[in-house]
């Protein structure tokens, strides 16, 4: 099987704030002009210490249409509510998979007890595009708790692969997806290694959340680096140079036009205008600030 070569190891772009609770580095589409379809956006919140605060930081009510948001927690805790009646808290290791589809209102805040105590905070949020046939479907929510997450134990105490979505070594991930997507956390002990095989045409990238790794026996990447791979070859091998956590993303591209306007991700300008009108007319439901 041919090795999938690295296109480039990308350093974290300058951070910016989303609301007052999320300091993020936007690797794509703004930070780097790379094609990671079906992943449209990746905001990486590198580890930061938040001071204790009585009033939780966060992002107020905002709309989404035409895609899914996937939030993966590594440190800290986030409470969320949406206009479909879903609410909950994601703690370290948990994943919140929200399908906005035809439209939803959403808000996210630091969880109350975490806010009162303060401490380290580190998360990733992905926007995953939906194919045109599913963009106006019914919103849904999938909660993936780390305690219930499918995983594969690596040999020789090498660590484990948590399968959020997709399939690794015949173990299926918890989340259901609309298009073929592989999304894992590789939690590797020092000296541990793992091999991944993805179709050549899948867009693939690895985000180093913690530690440092060697890729394909040669190049290295460290915490806060994103490794973007070429669409050639299928096999990737990584080895942990120290205890490491790596977010693995690979997916089949959606070969359809994309038009984005703020929190709306559609296929045509007309659909964007309709999304704005529907939002202004209150058709996304109601959610209290």
mmCIF file of C-alpha atoms in Angstrom:
data_model
loop_
_atom_site.group_PDB
_atom_site.id
_atom_site.type_symbol
_atom_site.label_atom_id
_atom_site.label_comp_id
_atom_site.label_asym_id
_atom_site.label_seq_id
_atom_site.Cartn_x
_atom_site.Cartn_y
_atom_site.Cartn_z
ATOM 1 C CA UNK A 1 0.000 0.000 0.000
ATOM 2 C CA UNK A 2 1.420 3.374 -1.012
ATOM 3 C CA UNK A 3 2.285 5.892 1.699
ATOM 4 C CA UNK A 4 0.198 9.074 1.824
ATOM 5 C CA UNK A 5 2.705 11.908 1.688
ATOM 6 C CA UNK A 6 2.585 15.140 3.676
ATOM 7 C CA UNK A 7 1.601 18.268 1.770
ATOM 8 C CA UNK A 8 2.698 20.593 4.574
ATOM 9 C CA UNK A 9 2.951 20.927 8.350
ATOM 10 C CA UNK A 10 0.992 24.079 9.205
ATOM 11 C CA UNK A 11 1.609 26.236 12.265
ATOM 12 C CA UNK A 12 -1.319 27.697 14.178
ATOM 13 C CA UNK A 13 -2.529 31.007 12.708
ATOM 14 C CA UNK A 14 -2.904 34.021 14.998
ATOM 15 C CA UNK A 15 -5.800 33.495 17.416
ATOM 16 C CA UNK A 16 -9.005 35.484 17.665
ATOM 17 C CA UNK A 17 -11.920 35.423 20.082
ATOM 18 C CA UNK A 18 -15.323 33.932 19.349
ATOM 19 C CA UNK A 19 -17.588 35.612 21.876
ATOM 20 C CA UNK A 20 -15.679 36.068 25.109
ATOM 21 C CA UNK A 21 -15.217 32.370 25.884
ATOM 22 C CA UNK A 22 -13.403 30.806 22.948
ATOM 23 C CA UNK A 23 -9.918 31.790 21.784
ATOM 24 C CA UNK A 24 -9.406 29.974 18.501
ATOM 25 C CA UNK A 25 -6.925 29.537 15.660
ATOM 26 C CA UNK A 26 -8.824 29.155 12.385
ATOM 27 C CA UNK A 27 -6.731 26.720 10.342
ATOM 28 C CA UNK A 28 -9.232 26.717 7.480
ATOM 29 C CA UNK A 29 -10.887 28.214 5.533
ATOM 30 C CA UNK A 30 -9.367 31.569 6.621
ATOM 31 C CA UNK A 31 -5.954 30.661 8.041
ATOM 32 C CA UNK A 32 -4.862 28.436 5.170
ATOM 33 C CA UNK A 33 -6.503 27.998 1.765
ATOM 34 C CA UNK A 34 -6.584 24.212 1.804
ATOM 35 C CA UNK A 35 -9.290 21.859 0.578
ATOM 36 C CA UNK A 36 -10.475 19.684 3.469
ATOM 37 C CA UNK A 37 -14.031 19.012 2.201
ATOM 38 C CA UNK A 38 -16.316 17.765 3.719
ATOM 39 C CA UNK A 39 -14.698 19.636 6.627
ATOM 40 C CA UNK A 40 -15.388 23.289 5.826
ATOM 41 C CA UNK A 41 -13.976 24.969 8.942
ATOM 42 C CA UNK A 42 -11.681 24.078 11.810
ATOM 43 C CA UNK A 43 -11.385 26.356 14.841
ATOM 44 C CA UNK A 44 -8.700 25.030 17.154
ATOM 45 C CA UNK A 45 -8.711 26.374 20.699
ATOM 46 C CA UNK A 46 -5.154 25.784 21.913
ATOM 47 C CA UNK A 47 -4.711 25.283 25.653
ATOM 48 C CA UNK A 48 -5.357 28.455 27.650
ATOM 49 C CA UNK A 49 -6.011 29.201 31.318
ATOM 50 C CA UNK A 50 -9.265 30.991 32.079
ATOM 51 C CA UNK A 51 -9.568 32.791 35.394
ATOM 52 C CA UNK A 52 -12.455 32.013 37.753
ATOM 53 C CA UNK A 53 -15.594 33.953 36.990
ATOM 54 C CA UNK A 54 -19.147 33.954 38.312
ATOM 55 C CA UNK A 55 -20.788 34.903 35.007
ATOM 56 C CA UNK A 56 -19.863 32.222 32.423
ATOM 57 C CA UNK A 57 -18.052 33.307 29.275
ATOM 58 C CA UNK A 58 -19.355 32.110 25.928
ATOM 59 C CA UNK A 59 -21.284 32.861 22.756
ATOM 60 C CA UNK A 60 -24.891 34.041 22.780
ATOM 61 C CA UNK A 61 -27.776 32.896 20.595
ATOM 62 C CA UNK A 62 -26.804 32.508 16.925
ATOM 63 C CA UNK A 63 -28.224 30.596 13.925
ATOM 64 C CA UNK A 64 -26.840 27.788 11.741
ATOM 65 C CA UNK A 65 -28.094 26.223 8.500
ATOM 66 C CA UNK A 66 -26.729 23.768 5.952
ATOM 67 C CA UNK A 67 -24.011 21.965 7.919
ATOM 68 C CA UNK A 68 -23.039 20.257 11.166
ATOM 69 C CA UNK A 69 -20.972 21.563 14.084
ATOM 70 C CA UNK A 70 -18.774 19.076 15.898
ATOM 71 C CA UNK A 71 -17.187 20.207 19.158
ATOM 72 C CA UNK A 72 -14.481 18.033 20.741
ATOM 73 C CA UNK A 73 -13.446 18.821 24.320
ATOM 74 C CA UNK A 74 -9.937 18.224 25.680
ATOM 75 C CA UNK A 75 -9.866 20.564 28.708
ATOM 76 C CA UNK A 76 -12.653 22.598 30.290
ATOM 77 C CA UNK A 77 -16.407 22.138 30.008
ATOM 78 C CA UNK A 78 -19.044 23.707 27.767
ATOM 79 C CA UNK A 79 -22.804 23.911 28.276
ATOM 80 C CA UNK A 80 -25.014 24.265 25.220
ATOM 81 C CA UNK A 81 -28.673 24.864 24.349
ATOM 82 C CA UNK A 82 -30.517 24.930 21.024
ATOM 83 C CA UNK A 83 -33.948 25.838 19.709
ATOM 84 C CA UNK A 84 -34.866 22.183 19.161
ATOM 85 C CA UNK A 85 -34.877 21.665 22.916
ATOM 86 C CA UNK A 86 -31.480 19.978 23.190
ATOM 87 C CA UNK A 87 -29.114 20.913 25.994
ATOM 88 C CA UNK A 88 -26.224 19.369 27.826
ATOM 89 C CA UNK A 89 -22.597 19.667 28.895
ATOM 90 C CA UNK A 90 -19.480 18.328 27.227
ATOM 91 C CA UNK A 91 -16.561 17.516 29.507
ATOM 92 C CA UNK A 92 -12.975 16.548 28.572
ATOM 93 C CA UNK A 93 -13.079 13.674 26.105
ATOM 94 C CA UNK A 94 -16.706 14.268 25.102
ATOM 95 C CA UNK A 95 -18.037 15.261 21.679
ATOM 96 C CA UNK A 96 -21.097 17.317 20.740
ATOM 97 C CA UNK A 97 -22.313 16.590 17.198
ATOM 98 C CA UNK A 98 -25.060 18.984 16.142
ATOM 99 C CA UNK A 99 -26.717 18.758 12.726
ATOM 100 C CA UNK A 100 -28.124 22.214 12.021
ATOM 101 C CA UNK A 101 -29.519 21.162 8.605
ATOM 102 C CA UNK A 102 -32.624 23.283 7.857
ATOM 103 C CA UNK A 103 -31.950 25.680 10.691
ATOM 104 C CA UNK A 104 -31.369 25.955 14.396
ATOM 105 C CA UNK A 105 -30.544 28.566 17.028
ATOM 106 C CA UNK A 106 -27.681 27.718 19.347
ATOM 107 C CA UNK A 107 -25.699 29.105 22.284
ATOM 108 C CA UNK A 108 -22.568 27.842 24.026
ATOM 109 C CA UNK A 109 -21.092 28.859 27.387
ATOM 110 C CA UNK A 110 -18.475 27.704 29.828
ATOM 111 C CA UNK A 111 -20.191 25.261 32.192
ATOM 112 C CA UNK A 112 -21.116 26.974 35.488
ATOM 113 C CA UNK A 113 -18.861 24.982 37.847
ATOM 114 C CA UNK A 114 -15.897 25.189 35.469
ATOM 115 C CA UNK A 115 -16.461 28.943 35.180
ATOM 116 C CA UNK A 116 -16.474 29.380 38.958
ATOM 117 C CA UNK A 117 -13.226 27.436 39.327
ATOM 118 C CA UNK A 118 -11.431 28.471 36.127
ATOM 119 C CA UNK A 119 -8.590 26.374 34.733
ATOM 120 C CA UNK A 120 -7.240 24.986 31.466
ATOM 121 C CA UNK A 121 -9.435 25.091 28.363
ATOM 122 C CA UNK A 122 -8.782 23.385 25.016
ATOM 123 C CA UNK A 123 -11.267 22.416 22.319
ATOM 124 C CA UNK A 124 -11.750 21.887 18.583
ATOM 125 C CA UNK A 125 -14.837 22.863 16.614
ATOM 126 C CA UNK A 126 -15.408 21.587 13.093
ATOM 127 C CA UNK A 127 -18.002 22.653 10.560
ATOM 128 C CA UNK A 128 -18.868 19.639 8.411
ATOM 129 C CA UNK A 129 -20.666 20.384 5.174
ATOM 130 C CA UNK A 130 -23.867 18.562 4.260
ATOM 131 C CA UNK A 131 -24.687 17.416 0.719
ATOM 132 C CA UNK A 132 -27.400 19.443 -1.017
ATOM 133 C CA UNK A 133 -30.006 16.705 -0.551
ATOM 134 C CA UNK A 134 -29.596 16.869 3.245
ATOM 135 C CA UNK A 135 -29.149 20.604 3.853
ATOM 136 C CA UNK A 136 -32.847 21.180 4.533
ATOM 137 C CA UNK A 137 -33.389 18.050 6.598
ATOM 138 C CA UNK A 138 -34.484 17.944 10.214
ATOM 139 C CA UNK A 139 -31.962 19.178 12.817
ATOM 140 C CA UNK A 140 -30.611 16.529 15.176
ATOM 141 C CA UNK A 141 -28.133 16.133 17.976
ATOM 142 C CA UNK A 142 -25.696 13.343 18.880
ATOM 143 C CA UNK A 143 -23.988 13.286 22.268
ATOM 144 C CA UNK A 144 -20.837 11.166 22.346
ATOM 145 C CA UNK A 145 -19.500 10.728 25.872
ATOM 146 C CA UNK A 146 -15.907 9.548 26.216
ATOM 147 C CA UNK A 147 -16.984 6.821 28.643
ATOM 148 C CA UNK A 148 -19.162 5.301 25.909
ATOM 149 C CA UNK A 149 -16.866 5.964 22.956
ATOM 150 C CA UNK A 150 -15.805 3.081 20.741
ATOM 151 C CA UNK A 151 -12.053 2.506 20.881
ATOM 152 C CA UNK A 152 -9.226 0.238 19.758
ATOM 153 C CA UNK A 153 -6.420 -0.594 22.186
ATOM 154 C CA UNK A 154 -3.033 -0.414 20.495
ATOM 155 C CA UNK A 155 -0.577 -3.271 21.100
ATOM 156 C CA UNK A 156 2.315 -3.125 23.573
ATOM 157 C CA UNK A 157 0.672 -0.435 25.718
ATOM 158 C CA UNK A 158 0.899 1.973 22.804
ATOM 159 C CA UNK A 159 -2.287 3.822 23.741
ATOM 160 C CA UNK A 160 -5.686 3.748 22.067
ATOM 161 C CA UNK A 161 -7.663 5.078 19.113
ATOM 162 C CA UNK A 162 -11.022 6.605 20.043
ATOM 163 C CA UNK A 163 -13.384 6.292 17.080
ATOM 164 C CA UNK A 164 -15.777 9.254 17.047
ATOM 165 C CA UNK A 165 -17.045 8.501 13.537
ATOM 166 C CA UNK A 166 -16.096 6.094 10.789
ATOM 167 C CA UNK A 167 -14.389 2.736 11.198
ATOM 168 C CA UNK A 168 -10.989 1.762 12.556
ATOM 169 C CA UNK A 169 -9.861 -1.891 12.531
ATOM 170 C CA UNK A 170 -13.493 -2.998 12.077
ATOM 171 C CA UNK A 171 -14.655 -0.963 15.088
ATOM 172 C CA UNK A 172 -17.394 1.501 14.182
ATOM 173 C CA UNK A 173 -17.555 4.973 15.714
ATOM 174 C CA UNK A 174 -20.520 6.232 17.697
ATOM 175 C CA UNK A 175 -21.579 9.133 15.462
ATOM 176 C CA UNK A 176 -23.651 8.674 12.317
ATOM 177 C CA UNK A 177 -22.625 10.790 9.320
ATOM 178 C CA UNK A 178 -24.236 11.842 6.032
ATOM 179 C CA UNK A 179 -21.114 11.243 3.938
ATOM 180 C CA UNK A 180 -18.058 8.999 4.532
ATOM 181 C CA UNK A 181 -16.057 10.561 7.378
ATOM 182 C CA UNK A 182 -13.280 9.184 9.589
ATOM 183 C CA UNK A 183 -12.819 11.115 12.831
ATOM 184 C CA UNK A 184 -10.666 9.739 15.660
ATOM 185 C CA UNK A 185 -8.633 10.764 18.674
ATOM 186 C CA UNK A 186 -5.301 8.930 18.746
ATOM 187 C CA UNK A 187 -4.157 8.897 22.385
ATOM 188 C CA UNK A 188 -0.611 7.568 22.189
ATOM 189 C CA UNK A 189 1.856 6.723 24.925
ATOM 190 C CA UNK A 190 5.513 7.604 24.324
ATOM 191 C CA UNK A 191 6.901 5.189 21.755
ATOM 192 C CA UNK A 192 3.434 4.015 20.755
ATOM 193 C CA UNK A 193 2.455 3.965 17.120
ATOM 194 C CA UNK A 194 -0.577 3.588 14.886
ATOM 195 C CA UNK A 195 -1.266 3.013 11.198
ATOM 196 C CA UNK A 196 -4.156 4.549 9.294
ATOM 197 C CA UNK A 197 -5.479 3.723 5.835
ATOM 198 C CA UNK A 198 -7.711 6.164 3.964
ATOM 199 C CA UNK A 199 -8.828 6.185 0.319
ATOM 200 C CA UNK A 200 -6.508 8.207 -1.875
ATOM 201 C CA UNK A 201 -9.148 10.801 -2.786
ATOM 202 C CA UNK A 202 -10.184 11.469 0.833
ATOM 203 C CA UNK A 203 -9.025 14.838 2.192
ATOM 204 C CA UNK A 204 -6.916 14.138 5.265
ATOM 205 C CA UNK A 205 -5.370 16.159 8.080
ATOM 206 C CA UNK A 206 -3.991 15.465 11.578
ATOM 207 C CA UNK A 207 -4.148 18.030 14.415
ATOM 208 C CA UNK A 208 -1.563 17.591 17.187
ATOM 209 C CA UNK A 209 -3.461 18.390 20.374
ATOM 210 C CA UNK A 210 -0.731 17.344 22.781
ATOM 211 C CA UNK A 211 2.875 16.134 22.558
ATOM 212 C CA UNK A 212 4.834 15.473 19.368
ATOM 213 C CA UNK A 213 4.845 12.765 16.713
ATOM 214 C CA UNK A 214 6.880 11.360 13.847
ATOM 215 C CA UNK A 215 4.942 10.818 10.599
ATOM 216 C CA UNK A 216 5.822 8.072 8.119
ATOM 217 C CA UNK A 217 9.161 7.555 9.843
ATOM 218 C CA UNK A 218 10.592 10.933 8.847
ATOM 219 C CA UNK A 219 8.843 14.282 9.404
ATOM 220 C CA UNK A 220 7.869 15.503 12.857
ATOM 221 C CA UNK A 221 5.042 17.671 14.146
ATOM 222 C CA UNK A 222 4.440 19.140 17.597
ATOM 223 C CA UNK A 223 1.574 20.432 19.706
ATOM 224 C CA UNK A 224 -0.652 22.950 17.852
ATOM 225 C CA UNK A 225 0.597 21.794 14.401
ATOM 226 C CA UNK A 226 -1.771 20.638 11.646
ATOM 227 C CA UNK A 227 -0.486 18.092 9.135
ATOM 228 C CA UNK A 228 -2.151 18.380 5.717
ATOM 229 C CA UNK A 229 -1.717 15.331 3.455
ATOM 230 C CA UNK A 230 -1.624 14.993 -0.320
ATOM 231 C CA UNK A 231 -4.397 13.189 -2.210
ATOM 232 C CA UNK A 232 -2.002 10.441 -3.199
ATOM 233 C CA UNK A 233 -1.348 7.183 -1.413
ATOM 234 C CA UNK A 234 -3.384 5.604 1.362
ATOM 235 C CA UNK A 235 -1.259 4.632 4.375
ATOM 236 C CA UNK A 236 -0.064 6.884 7.194
ATOM 237 C CA UNK A 237 2.056 5.757 10.141
ATOM 238 C CA UNK A 238 2.634 7.861 13.246
ATOM 239 C CA UNK A 239 4.817 7.331 16.299
ATOM 240 C CA UNK A 240 4.598 9.287 19.556
ATOM 241 C CA UNK A 241 7.873 10.965 20.563
ATOM 242 C CA UNK A 242 6.222 11.688 23.926
ATOM 243 C CA UNK A 243 2.749 11.095 25.332
ATOM 244 C CA UNK A 244 0.561 12.608 22.617
ATOM 245 C CA UNK A 245 -3.009 13.241 21.492
ATOM 246 C CA UNK A 246 -3.733 13.597 17.768
ATOM 247 C CA UNK A 247 -7.076 14.416 16.149
ATOM 248 C CA UNK A 248 -7.444 12.442 12.906
ATOM 249 C CA UNK A 249 -9.670 13.852 10.132
ATOM 250 C CA UNK A 250 -10.334 12.196 6.783
ATOM 251 C CA UNK A 251 -13.376 12.375 4.554
ATOM 252 C CA UNK A 252 -14.749 11.999 1.055
ATOM 253 C CA UNK A 253 -15.031 15.413 -0.639
ATOM 254 C CA UNK A 254 -18.502 16.756 -1.440
ATOM 255 C CA UNK A 255 -18.254 17.810 -5.079
ATOM 256 C CA UNK A 256 -20.873 20.556 -5.009
ATOM 257 C CA UNK A 257 -20.707 24.366 -5.080
ATOM 258 C CA UNK A 258 -20.518 26.113 -1.707
ATOM 259 C CA UNK A 259 -21.805 29.570 -0.824
ATOM 260 C CA UNK A 260 -21.124 30.746 2.714
ATOM 261 C CA UNK A 261 -22.580 33.746 4.490
ATOM 262 C CA UNK A 262 -21.720 33.920 8.171
ATOM 263 C CA UNK A 263 -23.377 30.938 9.909
ATOM 264 C CA UNK A 264 -25.095 29.699 6.726
ATOM 265 C CA UNK A 265 -23.476 27.192 4.368
ATOM 266 C CA UNK A 266 -25.518 26.522 1.243
ATOM 267 C CA UNK A 267 -25.089 25.756 -2.477
ATOM 268 C CA UNK A 268 -26.482 28.937 -4.098
ATOM 269 C CA UNK A 269 -26.857 32.659 -3.408
ATOM 270 C CA UNK A 270 -30.645 32.239 -3.569
ATOM 271 C CA UNK A 271 -30.491 29.695 -0.738
ATOM 272 C CA UNK A 272 -28.443 32.135 1.344
ATOM 273 C CA UNK A 273 -31.047 34.879 0.798
ATOM 274 C CA UNK A 274 -33.755 32.407 1.829
ATOM 275 C CA UNK A 275 -31.819 31.472 4.976
ATOM 276 C CA UNK A 276 -31.532 35.132 5.965
ATOM 277 C CA UNK A 277 -35.244 35.694 5.360
ATOM 278 C CA UNK A 278 -36.200 32.557 7.309
ATOM 279 C CA UNK A 279 -34.026 33.624 10.222
ATOM 280 C CA UNK A 280 -35.440 37.147 10.231
ATOM 281 C CA UNK A 281 -38.978 35.738 10.130
ATOM 282 C CA UNK A 282 -38.321 33.557 13.179
ATOM 283 C CA UNK A 283 -38.500 30.248 11.321
ATOM 284 C CA UNK A 284 -35.428 28.894 13.153
ATOM 285 C CA UNK A 285 -37.436 28.667 16.363
ATOM 286 C CA UNK A 286 -36.838 30.529 19.621
ATOM 287 C CA UNK A 287 -34.028 30.374 22.155
ATOM 288 C CA UNK A 288 -33.730 32.642 25.159
ATOM 289 C CA UNK A 289 -30.440 34.488 25.634
#
